[in-house]
Coordinates of N, CA and C in Angstrom, one line a residue:
X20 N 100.8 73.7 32.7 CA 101.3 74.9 33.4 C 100.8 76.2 32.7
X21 N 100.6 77.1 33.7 CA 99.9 78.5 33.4 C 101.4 79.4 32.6
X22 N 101.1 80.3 31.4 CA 102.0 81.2 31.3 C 102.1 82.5 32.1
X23 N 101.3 82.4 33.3 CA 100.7 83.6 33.6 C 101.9 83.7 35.0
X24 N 102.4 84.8 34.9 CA 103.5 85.3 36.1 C 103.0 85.5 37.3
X25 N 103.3 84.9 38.3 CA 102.8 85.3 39.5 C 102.9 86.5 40.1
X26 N 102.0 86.9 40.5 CA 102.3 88.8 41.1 C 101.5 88.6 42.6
X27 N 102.6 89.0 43.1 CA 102.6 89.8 44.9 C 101.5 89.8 44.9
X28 N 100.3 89.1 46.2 CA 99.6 90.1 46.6 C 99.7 91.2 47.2
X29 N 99.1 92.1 47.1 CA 98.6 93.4 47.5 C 98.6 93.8 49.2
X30 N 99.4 94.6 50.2 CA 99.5 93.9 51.3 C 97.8 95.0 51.8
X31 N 97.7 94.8 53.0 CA 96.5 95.6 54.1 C 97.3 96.3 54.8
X32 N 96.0 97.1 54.9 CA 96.6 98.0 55.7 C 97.2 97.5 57.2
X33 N 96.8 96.7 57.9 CA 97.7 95.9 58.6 C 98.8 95.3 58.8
X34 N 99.1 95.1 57.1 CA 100.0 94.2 57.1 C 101.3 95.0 57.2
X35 N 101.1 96.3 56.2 CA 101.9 98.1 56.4 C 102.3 98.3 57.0
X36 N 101.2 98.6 58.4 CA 101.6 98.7 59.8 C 102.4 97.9 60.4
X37 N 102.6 96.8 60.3 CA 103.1 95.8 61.3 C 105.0 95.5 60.2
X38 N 105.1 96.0 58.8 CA 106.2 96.6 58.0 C 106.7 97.7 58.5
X39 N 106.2 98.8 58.5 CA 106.8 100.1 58.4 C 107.0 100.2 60.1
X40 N 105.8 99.2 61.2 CA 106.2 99.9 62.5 C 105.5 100.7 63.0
X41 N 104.7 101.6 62.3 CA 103.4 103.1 62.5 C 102.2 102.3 62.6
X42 N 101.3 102.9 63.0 CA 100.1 102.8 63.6 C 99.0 102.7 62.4
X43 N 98.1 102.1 62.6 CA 96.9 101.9 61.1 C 96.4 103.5 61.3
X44 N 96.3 104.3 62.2 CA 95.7 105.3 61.9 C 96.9 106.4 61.5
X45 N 97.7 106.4 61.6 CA 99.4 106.9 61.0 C 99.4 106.7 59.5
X46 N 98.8 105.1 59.3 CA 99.1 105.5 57.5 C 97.2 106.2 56.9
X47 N 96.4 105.7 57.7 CA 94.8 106.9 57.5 C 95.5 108.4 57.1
X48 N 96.0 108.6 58.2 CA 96.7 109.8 58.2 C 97.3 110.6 57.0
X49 N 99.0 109.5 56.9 CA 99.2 110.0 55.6 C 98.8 110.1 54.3
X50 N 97.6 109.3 54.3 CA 96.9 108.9 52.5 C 95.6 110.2 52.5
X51 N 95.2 110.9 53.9 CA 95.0 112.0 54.1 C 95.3 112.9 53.1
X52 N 96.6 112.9 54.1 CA 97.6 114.3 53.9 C 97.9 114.3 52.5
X53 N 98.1 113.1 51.9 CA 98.9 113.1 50.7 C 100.4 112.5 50.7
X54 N 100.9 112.0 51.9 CA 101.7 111.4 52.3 C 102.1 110.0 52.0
X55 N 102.9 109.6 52.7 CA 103.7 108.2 52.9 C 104.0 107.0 51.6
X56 N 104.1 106.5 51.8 CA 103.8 105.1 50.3 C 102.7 105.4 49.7
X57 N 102.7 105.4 48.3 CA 102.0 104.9 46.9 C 100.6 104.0 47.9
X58 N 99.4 104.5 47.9 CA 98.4 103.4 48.3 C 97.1 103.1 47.0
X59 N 96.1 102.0 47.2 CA 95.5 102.3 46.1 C 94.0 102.3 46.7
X60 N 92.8 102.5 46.5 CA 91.7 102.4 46.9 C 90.7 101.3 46.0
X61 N 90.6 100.5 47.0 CA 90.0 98.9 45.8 C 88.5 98.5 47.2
X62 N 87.4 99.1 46.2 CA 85.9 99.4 46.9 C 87.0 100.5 47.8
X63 N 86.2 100.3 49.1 CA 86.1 100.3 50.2 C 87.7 100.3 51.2
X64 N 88.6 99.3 51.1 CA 89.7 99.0 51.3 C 91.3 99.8 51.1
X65 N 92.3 100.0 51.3 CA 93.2 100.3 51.0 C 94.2 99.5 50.8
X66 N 95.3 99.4 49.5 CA 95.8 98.4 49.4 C 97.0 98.7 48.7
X67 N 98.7 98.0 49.2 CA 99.3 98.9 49.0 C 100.6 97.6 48.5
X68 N 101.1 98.0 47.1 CA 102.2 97.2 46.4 C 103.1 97.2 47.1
X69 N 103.6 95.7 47.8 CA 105.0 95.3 48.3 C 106.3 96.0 48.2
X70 N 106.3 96.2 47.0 CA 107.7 96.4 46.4 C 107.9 98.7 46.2
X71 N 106.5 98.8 46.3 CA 106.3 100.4 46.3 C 106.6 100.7 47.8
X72 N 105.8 99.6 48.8 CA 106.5 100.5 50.0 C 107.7 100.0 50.3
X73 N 108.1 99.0 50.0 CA 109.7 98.6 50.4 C 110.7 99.9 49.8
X74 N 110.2 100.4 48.1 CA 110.8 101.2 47.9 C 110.7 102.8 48.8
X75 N 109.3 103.0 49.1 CA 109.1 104.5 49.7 C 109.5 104.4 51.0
X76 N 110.0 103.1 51.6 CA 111.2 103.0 53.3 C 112.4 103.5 52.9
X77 N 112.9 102.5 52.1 CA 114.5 102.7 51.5 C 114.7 104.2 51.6
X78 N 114.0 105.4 50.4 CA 113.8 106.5 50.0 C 113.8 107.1 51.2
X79 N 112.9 107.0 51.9 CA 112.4 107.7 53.5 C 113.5 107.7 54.0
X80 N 114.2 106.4 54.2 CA 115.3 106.5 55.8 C 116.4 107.6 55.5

């Protein structure tokens, strides 16, 4: 057995949308603006920690 901790993947920006409810071009939007959940830029991609946007809903509502 590995000592190594399992960690979350990373969700898509899909996967966001279909969490939060908003539109893939709604979170484009806020990572724009400067807005919404914590996101990260990996290449090309946007990709965003489970537990940061679960936290930045709670905070939001």
């Amino acid at each position: 057995m590995s000592n190594v901790s399992k960690i979350d993947p990373l969700w898509t920006v899909d996967e966001v949308s279909a969490y939060l409810g908003v539109p893939v071009k709604t979170l484009y939007q806020w990572k724009w603006r400067g807005e919404g959940p914590p996101v990260r830029k990996i290449g090309r991609h946007l990709r965003y920690d489970p537990a940061a946007v679960r936290a930045w809903a709670t905070a939001a509502a």
